[in-house]
PDB file of C-alpha atoms in Angstrom:
ATOM      1  CA  GLY A1256      48.319 -25.157  -1.464  1.00 60.00           C
ATOM      2  CA  ASP A1257      46.120 -25.762   1.538  1.00 81.00           C
ATOM      3  CA  LYS A1258      42.870 -23.819   1.415  1.00 89.00           C
ATOM      4  CA  VAL A1259      42.493 -24.160   5.188  1.00 94.00           C
ATOM      5  CA  LYS A1260      45.596 -23.697   7.342  1.00 96.00           C
ATOM      6  CA  GLN A1261      45.430 -24.335  11.051  1.00 97.00           C
ATOM      7  CA  SER A1262      47.912 -23.105  13.594  1.00 96.00           C
ATOM      8  CA  PRO A1263      49.590 -24.149  15.711  1.00 97.00           C
ATOM      9  CA  SER A1264      49.856 -27.779  14.640  1.00 95.00           C
ATOM     10  CA  ALA A1265      50.469 -28.859  18.238  1.00 97.00           C
ATOM     11  CA  LEU A1266      50.161 -27.188  21.604  1.00 95.00           C
ATOM     12  CA  SER A1267      50.747 -28.090  25.242  1.00 96.00           C
ATOM     13  CA  LEU A1268      48.913 -26.085  27.883  1.00 95.00           C
ATOM     14  CA  GLN A1269      49.053 -26.077  31.617  1.00 97.00           C
ATOM     15  CA  GLU A1270      45.684 -26.759  33.202  1.00 97.00           C
ATOM     16  CA  GLY A1271      43.922 -23.510  33.999  1.00 97.00           C
ATOM     17  CA  THR A1272      45.614 -21.419  31.318  1.00 97.00           C
ATOM     18  CA  ASN A1273      44.174 -19.868  28.150  1.00 97.00           C
ATOM     19  CA  SER A1274      44.981 -20.296  24.484  1.00 96.00           C
ATOM     20  CA  ALA A1275      43.833 -19.477  20.984  1.00 97.00           C
ATOM     21  CA  LEU A1276      43.752 -21.643  17.887  1.00 98.00           C
ATOM     22  CA  ARG A1277      43.512 -20.182  14.421  1.00 98.00           C
ATOM     23  CA  CYS A1278      42.392 -21.100  10.926  1.00 97.00           C
ATOM     24  CA  ASN A1279      43.311 -19.074   7.863  1.00 96.00           C
ATOM     25  CA  PHE A1280      41.497 -19.511   4.565  1.00 94.00           C
ATOM     26  CA  SER A1281      43.041 -18.879   1.184  1.00 91.00           C
ATOM     27  CA  ILE A1282      39.655 -18.287  -0.452  1.00 85.00           C
ATOM     28  CA  ALA A1283      36.355 -16.903   0.800  1.00 87.00           C
ATOM     29  CA  ALA A1284      34.444 -19.231   3.094  1.00 90.00           C
ATOM     30  CA  THR A1285      30.728 -19.101   3.772  1.00 88.00           C
ATOM     31  CA  THR A1286      30.652 -20.785   7.162  1.00 91.00           C
ATOM     32  CA  VAL A1287      33.112 -22.383   9.561  1.00 94.00           C
ATOM     33  CA  GLN A1288      32.751 -25.336  11.878  1.00 94.00           C
ATOM     34  CA  TRP A1289      35.027 -26.281  14.771  1.00 97.00           C
ATOM     35  CA  PHE A1290      35.268 -29.862  15.988  1.00 96.00           C
ATOM     36  CA  LEU A1291      37.091 -31.677  18.749  1.00 97.00           C
ATOM     37  CA  GLN A1292      38.221 -35.196  17.941  1.00 95.00           C
ATOM     38  CA  ASN A1293      38.630 -37.161  21.139  1.00 89.00           C
ATOM     39  CA  PRO A1294      41.134 -39.983  21.651  1.00 85.00           C
ATOM     40  CA  ARG A1295      38.493 -42.522  20.567  1.00 85.00           C
ATOM     41  CA  GLY A1296      38.207 -40.740  17.239  1.00 88.00           C
ATOM     42  CA  SER A1297      34.753 -39.227  17.585  1.00 90.00           C
ATOM     43  CA  LEU A1298      34.290 -35.762  16.103  1.00 93.00           C
ATOM     44  CA  MET A1299      32.278 -33.558  18.407  1.00 94.00           C
ATOM     45  CA  ASN A1300      30.693 -30.356  17.158  1.00 93.00           C
ATOM     46  CA  LEU A1301      31.881 -27.277  18.985  1.00 96.00           C
ATOM     47  CA  PHE A1302      30.725 -24.347  16.866  1.00 95.00           C
ATOM     48  CA  TYR A1303      29.027 -23.627  13.567  1.00 93.00           C
ATOM     49  CA  LEU A1304      29.599 -20.034  12.518  1.00 93.00           C
ATOM     50  CA  VAL A1305      28.481 -17.578   9.948  1.00 91.00           C
ATOM     51  CA  PRO A1306      30.601 -14.394  10.209  1.00 93.00           C
ATOM     52  CA  GLY A1307      30.482 -13.326  13.827  1.00 95.00           C
ATOM     53  CA  THR A1308      31.215 -14.805  17.228  1.00 96.00           C
ATOM     54  CA  LYS A1309      29.772 -17.485  19.473  1.00 96.00           C
ATOM     55  CA  GLU A1310      30.518 -18.493  23.023  1.00 97.00           C
ATOM     56  CA  ASN A1311      29.840 -21.690  24.906  1.00 96.00           C
ATOM     57  CA  GLY A1312      31.158 -22.038  28.421  1.00 97.00           C
ATOM     58  CA  ARG A1313      34.944 -21.783  28.341  1.00 97.00           C
ATOM     59  CA  LEU A1314      35.048 -21.756  24.561  1.00 98.00           C
ATOM     60  CA  LYS A1315      34.628 -18.784  22.277  1.00 98.00           C
ATOM     61  CA  SER A1316      34.929 -18.687  18.515  1.00 98.00           C
ATOM     62  CA  ALA A1317      34.998 -15.948  15.922  1.00 98.00           C
ATOM     63  CA  PHE A1318      34.789 -15.994  12.130  1.00 97.00           C
ATOM     64  CA  ASP A1319      35.870 -12.991  10.096  1.00 96.00           C
ATOM     65  CA  SER A1320      34.955 -13.686   6.472  1.00 92.00           C
ATOM     66  CA  LYS A1321      36.500 -10.455   5.162  1.00 93.00           C
ATOM     67  CA  GLU A1322      39.903 -11.210   6.652  1.00 93.00           C
ATOM     68  CA  SER A1323      39.449 -14.939   5.960  1.00 94.00           C
ATOM     69  CA  TYR A1324      40.195 -16.404   9.345  1.00 96.00           C
ATOM     70  CA  SER A1325      38.567 -17.991  12.341  1.00 97.00           C
ATOM     71  CA  THR A1326      39.734 -18.388  15.918  1.00 98.00           C
ATOM     72  CA  LEU A1327      38.872 -20.684  18.794  1.00 98.00           C
ATOM     73  CA  HIS A1328      39.692 -19.433  22.286  1.00 98.00           C
ATOM     74  CA  ILE A1329      39.948 -21.827  25.192  1.00 97.00           C
ATOM     75  CA  ARG A1330      39.732 -20.312  28.651  1.00 97.00           C
ATOM     76  CA  ASP A1331      40.791 -22.109  31.845  1.00 97.00           C
ATOM     77  CA  ALA A1332      41.903 -25.236  29.997  1.00 97.00           C
ATOM     78  CA  GLN A1333      40.915 -28.562  31.570  1.00 96.00           C
ATOM     79  CA  LEU A1334      42.346 -32.040  31.077  1.00 95.00           C
ATOM     80  CA  GLU A1335      39.261 -33.110  29.141  1.00 94.00           C
ATOM     81  CA  ASP A1336      39.979 -30.414  26.541  1.00 96.00           C
ATOM     82  CA  SER A1337      42.846 -32.547  25.238  1.00 95.00           C
ATOM     83  CA  GLY A1338      42.422 -33.876  21.726  1.00 95.00           C
ATOM     84  CA  THR A1339      42.653 -32.669  18.156  1.00 96.00           C
ATOM     85  CA  TYR A1340      40.782 -29.544  17.142  1.00 97.00           C
ATOM     86  CA  PHE A1341      39.702 -29.228  13.528  1.00 96.00           C
ATOM     87  CA  CYS A1342      38.259 -26.303  11.700  1.00 96.00           C
ATOM     88  CA  ALA A1343      36.282 -26.898   8.528  1.00 93.00           C
ATOM     89  CA  ALA A1344      35.309 -24.193   6.100  1.00 92.00           C
ATOM     90  CA  ASP A1345      32.437 -24.305   3.671  1.00 86.00           C
ATOM     91  CA  PHE A1346      33.355 -23.132   0.190  1.00 80.00           C
ATOM     92  CA  ALA A1347      30.016 -23.307  -1.652  1.00 70.00           C
ATOM     93  CA  TYR A1348      28.932 -26.639  -0.051  1.00 63.00           C
ATOM     94  CA  LYS A1349      32.307 -28.309  -0.314  1.00 75.00           C
ATOM     95  CA  VAL A1350      33.648 -28.518   3.208  1.00 83.00           C
ATOM     96  CA  ILE A1351      37.416 -28.545   3.557  1.00 88.00           C
ATOM     97  CA  PHE A1352      39.144 -29.444   6.799  1.00 91.00           C
ATOM     98  CA  GLY A1353      42.335 -28.089   8.220  1.00 93.00           C
ATOM     99  CA  LYS A1354      45.001 -30.543   9.366  1.00 93.00           C
ATOM    100  CA  GLY A1355      44.148 -30.010  13.009  1.00 95.00           C
ATOM    101  CA  THR A1356      45.740 -28.711  16.187  1.00 97.00           C
ATOM    102  CA  HIS A1357      46.824 -31.415  18.641  1.00 96.00           C
ATOM    103  CA  LEU A1358      46.179 -30.018  22.114  1.00 96.00           C
ATOM    104  CA  HIS A1359      47.594 -31.589  25.241  1.00 96.00           C
ATOM    105  CA  VAL A1360      46.508 -30.139  28.556  1.00 96.00           C
ATOM    106  CA  LEU A1361      48.986 -30.872  31.319  1.00 96.00           C
ATOM    107  CA  PRO A1362      48.013 -31.301  34.978  1.00 94.00           C
TER     108      PRO A1362
ATOM    109  CA  ASN B 980      18.166 -39.097  18.443  1.00 65.00           C
ATOM    110  CA  ALA B 981      20.859 -41.714  17.943  1.00 79.00           C
ATOM    111  CA  GLY B 982      23.070 -39.501  15.829  1.00 93.00           C
ATOM    112  CA  VAL B 983      24.785 -40.740  12.695  1.00 96.00           C
ATOM    113  CA  ILE B 984      25.237 -44.503  12.789  1.00 97.00           C
ATOM    114  CA  GLN B 985      28.076 -46.242  10.994  1.00 97.00           C
ATOM    115  CA  THR B 986      28.561 -49.977  10.703  1.00 97.00           C
ATOM    116  CA  PRO B 987      30.718 -51.882  11.124  1.00 97.00           C
ATOM    117  CA  ARG B 988      32.951 -49.977  13.530  1.00 96.00           C
ATOM    118  CA  HIS B 989      35.932 -52.075  12.527  1.00 96.00           C
ATOM    119  CA  LYS B 990      36.536 -54.121   9.423  1.00 97.00           C
ATOM    120  CA  VAL B 991      39.543 -56.184   8.470  1.00 97.00           C
ATOM    121  CA  THR B 992      39.836 -57.423   4.917  1.00 96.00           C
ATOM    122  CA  GLY B 993      42.442 -59.251   2.936  1.00 96.00           C
ATOM    123  CA  LYS B 994      44.033 -57.604  -0.053  1.00 96.00           C
ATOM    124  CA  GLY B 995      41.760 -57.949  -3.066  1.00 96.00           C
ATOM    125  CA  GLN B 996      38.545 -58.453  -1.118  1.00 97.00           C
ATOM    126  CA  GLU B 997      35.537 -56.160  -1.202  1.00 97.00           C
ATOM    127  CA  ALA B 998      34.478 -53.923   1.686  1.00 97.00           C
ATOM    128  CA  THR B 999      31.074 -52.294   2.123  1.00 98.00           C
ATOM    129  CA  LEU B1000      30.622 -49.587   4.726  1.00 98.00           C
ATOM    130  CA  TRP B1001      27.217 -48.423   5.915  1.00 98.00           C
ATOM    131  CA  CYS B1002      25.978 -45.068   7.117  1.00 98.00           C
ATOM    132  CA  GLU B1003      22.597 -44.160   8.573  1.00 97.00           C
ATOM    133  CA  PRO B1004      22.156 -40.372   8.688  1.00 96.00           C
ATOM    134  CA  ILE B1005      20.291 -38.494  11.371  1.00 93.00           C
ATOM    135  CA  SER B1006      16.562 -38.741  10.702  1.00 92.00           C
ATOM    136  CA  GLY B1007      15.393 -35.770   8.662  1.00 88.00           C
ATOM    137  CA  HIS B1008      18.843 -34.876   7.350  1.00 90.00           C
ATOM    138  CA  SER B1009      18.911 -34.727   3.580  1.00 88.00           C
ATOM    139  CA  ALA B1010      22.646 -34.432   2.988  1.00 90.00           C
ATOM    140  CA  VAL B1011      25.208 -37.187   3.506  1.00 94.00           C
ATOM    141  CA  PHE B1012      28.950 -36.785   3.229  1.00 94.00           C
ATOM    142  CA  TRP B1013      31.726 -39.384   3.203  1.00 96.00           C
ATOM    143  CA  TYR B1014      35.276 -38.636   4.327  1.00 95.00           C
ATOM    144  CA  ARG B1015      38.458 -40.653   4.793  1.00 96.00           C
ATOM    145  CA  GLN B1016      40.921 -39.949   7.572  1.00 95.00           C
ATOM    146  CA  THR B1017      44.542 -41.070   7.706  1.00 94.00           C
ATOM    147  CA  ILE B1018      47.515 -39.841   9.683  1.00 90.00           C
ATOM    148  CA  VAL B1019      49.303 -38.732   6.531  1.00 89.00           C
ATOM    149  CA  GLN B1020      46.478 -37.121   4.565  1.00 88.00           C
ATOM    150  CA  GLY B1021      44.232 -35.973   7.381  1.00 89.00           C
ATOM    151  CA  LEU B1022      40.511 -35.652   6.693  1.00 91.00           C
ATOM    152  CA  GLU B1023      39.733 -35.964   2.984  1.00 91.00           C
ATOM    153  CA  PHE B1024      36.366 -35.346   1.382  1.00 90.00           C
ATOM    154  CA  LEU B1025      35.190 -38.251  -0.748  1.00 94.00           C
ATOM    155  CA  THR B1026      31.617 -37.694  -1.884  1.00 94.00           C
ATOM    156  CA  TYR B1027      28.354 -35.955  -1.088  1.00 90.00           C
ATOM    157  CA  PHE B1028      24.641 -36.744  -1.588  1.00 93.00           C
ATOM    158  CA  ARG B1029      21.695 -34.422  -1.251  1.00 90.00           C
ATOM    159  CA  ASN B1030      18.168 -35.820  -1.253  1.00 91.00           C
ATOM    160  CA  GLN B1031      19.752 -39.143  -2.239  1.00 93.00           C
ATOM    161  CA  ALA B1032      21.207 -37.698  -5.446  1.00 93.00           C
ATOM    162  CA  PRO B1033      24.989 -37.708  -5.919  1.00 92.00           C
ATOM    163  CA  ILE B1034      26.134 -34.084  -6.025  1.00 89.00           C
ATOM    164  CA  ASP B1035      29.909 -34.212  -5.865  1.00 88.00           C
ATOM    165  CA  ASP B1036      32.190 -37.238  -6.010  1.00 90.00           C
ATOM    166  CA  SER B1037      35.343 -35.316  -6.828  1.00 88.00           C
ATOM    167  CA  GLY B1038      37.185 -36.810  -3.865  1.00 90.00           C
ATOM    168  CA  MET B1039      36.507 -40.413  -4.738  1.00 93.00           C
ATOM    169  CA  PRO B1040      39.360 -42.449  -6.181  1.00 92.00           C
ATOM    170  CA  LYS B1041      38.415 -43.131  -9.790  1.00 88.00           C
ATOM    171  CA  GLU B1042      38.810 -46.859  -9.538  1.00 92.00           C
ATOM    172  CA  ARG B1043      37.410 -49.369  -7.056  1.00 96.00           C
ATOM    173  CA  PHE B1044      35.428 -46.840  -4.965  1.00 97.00           C
ATOM    174  CA  SER B1045      31.691 -46.278  -5.323  1.00 97.00           C
ATOM    175  CA  ALA B1046      28.975 -44.798  -3.139  1.00 97.00           C
ATOM    176  CA  GLN B1047      25.221 -45.025  -3.214  1.00 96.00           C
ATOM    177  CA  MET B1048      22.267 -43.679  -1.323  1.00 96.00           C
ATOM    178  CA  PRO B1049      19.310 -45.874  -2.256  1.00 94.00           C
ATOM    179  CA  ASN B1050      16.952 -44.302   0.300  1.00 93.00           C
ATOM    180  CA  GLN B1051      16.816 -41.535   2.905  1.00 92.00           C
ATOM    181  CA  SER B1052      17.896 -43.787   5.708  1.00 94.00           C
ATOM    182  CA  HIS B1053      21.201 -45.129   4.515  1.00 95.00           C
ATOM    183  CA  SER B1054      24.212 -44.707   2.302  1.00 97.00           C
ATOM    184  CA  THR B1055      26.910 -47.198   1.411  1.00 98.00           C
ATOM    185  CA  LEU B1056      30.532 -46.838   0.442  1.00 98.00           C
ATOM    186  CA  LYS B1057      31.903 -49.829  -1.440  1.00 98.00           C
ATOM    187  CA  ILE B1058      35.548 -50.511  -2.069  1.00 97.00           C
ATOM    188  CA  GLN B1059      36.344 -53.280  -4.534  1.00 97.00           C
ATOM    189  CA  SER B1060      39.615 -55.155  -4.589  1.00 96.00           C
ATOM    190  CA  THR B1061      40.834 -53.453  -1.404  1.00 97.00           C
ATOM    191  CA  GLN B1062      44.491 -52.490  -1.166  1.00 96.00           C
ATOM    192  CA  PRO B1063      46.617 -51.798   1.925  1.00 96.00           C
ATOM    193  CA  GLN B1064      46.628 -48.072   1.079  1.00 95.00           C
ATOM    194  CA  ASP B1065      42.836 -48.069   1.517  1.00 97.00           C
ATOM    195  CA  SER B1066      43.349 -48.626   5.248  1.00 97.00           C
ATOM    196  CA  ALA B1067      41.854 -45.604   6.992  1.00 97.00           C
ATOM    197  CA  VAL B1068      38.982 -44.440   9.126  1.00 97.00           C
ATOM    198  CA  TYR B1069      35.981 -43.751   6.925  1.00 98.00           C
ATOM    199  CA  LEU B1070      33.679 -41.102   8.348  1.00 97.00           C
ATOM    200  CA  CYS B1071      30.125 -40.321   7.393  1.00 97.00           C
ATOM    201  CA  ALA B1072      28.415 -37.043   8.213  1.00 95.00           C
ATOM    202  CA  SER B1073      24.884 -35.799   7.707  1.00 93.00           C
ATOM    203  CA  SER B1074      23.323 -32.362   7.741  1.00 90.00           C
ATOM    204  CA  SER B1075      20.124 -30.434   7.155  1.00 85.00           C
ATOM    205  CA  PRO B1076      20.107 -28.137   4.147  1.00 70.00           C
ATOM    206  CA  GLY B1077      21.134 -24.596   4.857  1.00 60.00           C
ATOM    207  CA  THR B1078      21.089 -21.494   2.734  1.00 51.00           C
ATOM    208  CA  GLY B1079      23.684 -20.772   0.102  1.00 48.00           C
ATOM    209  CA  GLY B1080      25.198 -24.197   0.343  1.00 49.00           C
ATOM    210  CA  ALA B1081      26.075 -23.926   3.997  1.00 58.00           C
ATOM    211  CA  TYR B1082      25.751 -27.043   6.122  1.00 75.00           C
ATOM    212  CA  GLU B1083      26.385 -27.910   9.751  1.00 86.00           C
ATOM    213  CA  GLN B1084      27.657 -31.450   9.659  1.00 90.00           C
ATOM    214  CA  TYR B1085      27.272 -34.122  12.309  1.00 92.00           C
ATOM    215  CA  PHE B1086      29.661 -37.030  12.176  1.00 94.00           C
ATOM    216  CA  GLY B1087      29.304 -40.697  12.916  1.00 95.00           C
ATOM    217  CA  PRO B1088      31.896 -42.649  14.907  1.00 94.00           C
ATOM    218  CA  GLY B1089      33.614 -43.903  11.765  1.00 96.00           C
ATOM    219  CA  THR B1090      34.543 -47.302  10.385  1.00 97.00           C
ATOM    220  CA  ARG B1091      38.172 -48.299  10.796  1.00 97.00           C
ATOM    221  CA  LEU B1092      39.132 -50.316   7.738  1.00 97.00           C
ATOM    222  CA  THR B1093      42.300 -52.375   7.862  1.00 97.00           C
ATOM    223  CA  VAL B1094      43.470 -54.108   4.699  1.00 97.00           C
ATOM    224  CA  LEU B1095      46.056 -56.785   5.330  1.00 95.00           C
TER     225      LEU B1095
END
């Protein structure tokens, strides 16, 4: 089965609203990365986490290694937040990606 | 810092031809990773080098695919006798070594390979 499960698989948000994306891990992960893949295909780094939380502008992420999950919160969603969000977990140097959450922010 | 550079950005080959994809990691990064992305399979790990040495190629198809890192400044992924199912975006990432095997990866723009 999938070691990294992302949910939801797709999401539509009204501009200005908030949402949370989640990754669950079936085995213990050391670190987690979150990426945004834009429509051109480029993967942009959002967060790199050891267990704990980080915040950057309207984005906040948490990684709980004991409960084996990570979340990405988006506050006040903007049109430019649209794209595919990937989480990637490090299992002893092998990085495994989730299948992504396709986010569409509506005007 | 130019980031990770991948060339070419697009490559079209005929079935049976060879394709060589290039990756230049971020200067100072000692780890290089190759991934393949398709709609159906998502992002798949292919292989990983650290300090130019191959560490893990468990994701590489056993036939026709090979990867090398002859020096610190570039890695190549070669696909012999390309098949239509090899069509994908091939992504390269580099990172600095962390502790306990943890790496923050930075990705290049990818090479879109189309096999006709």
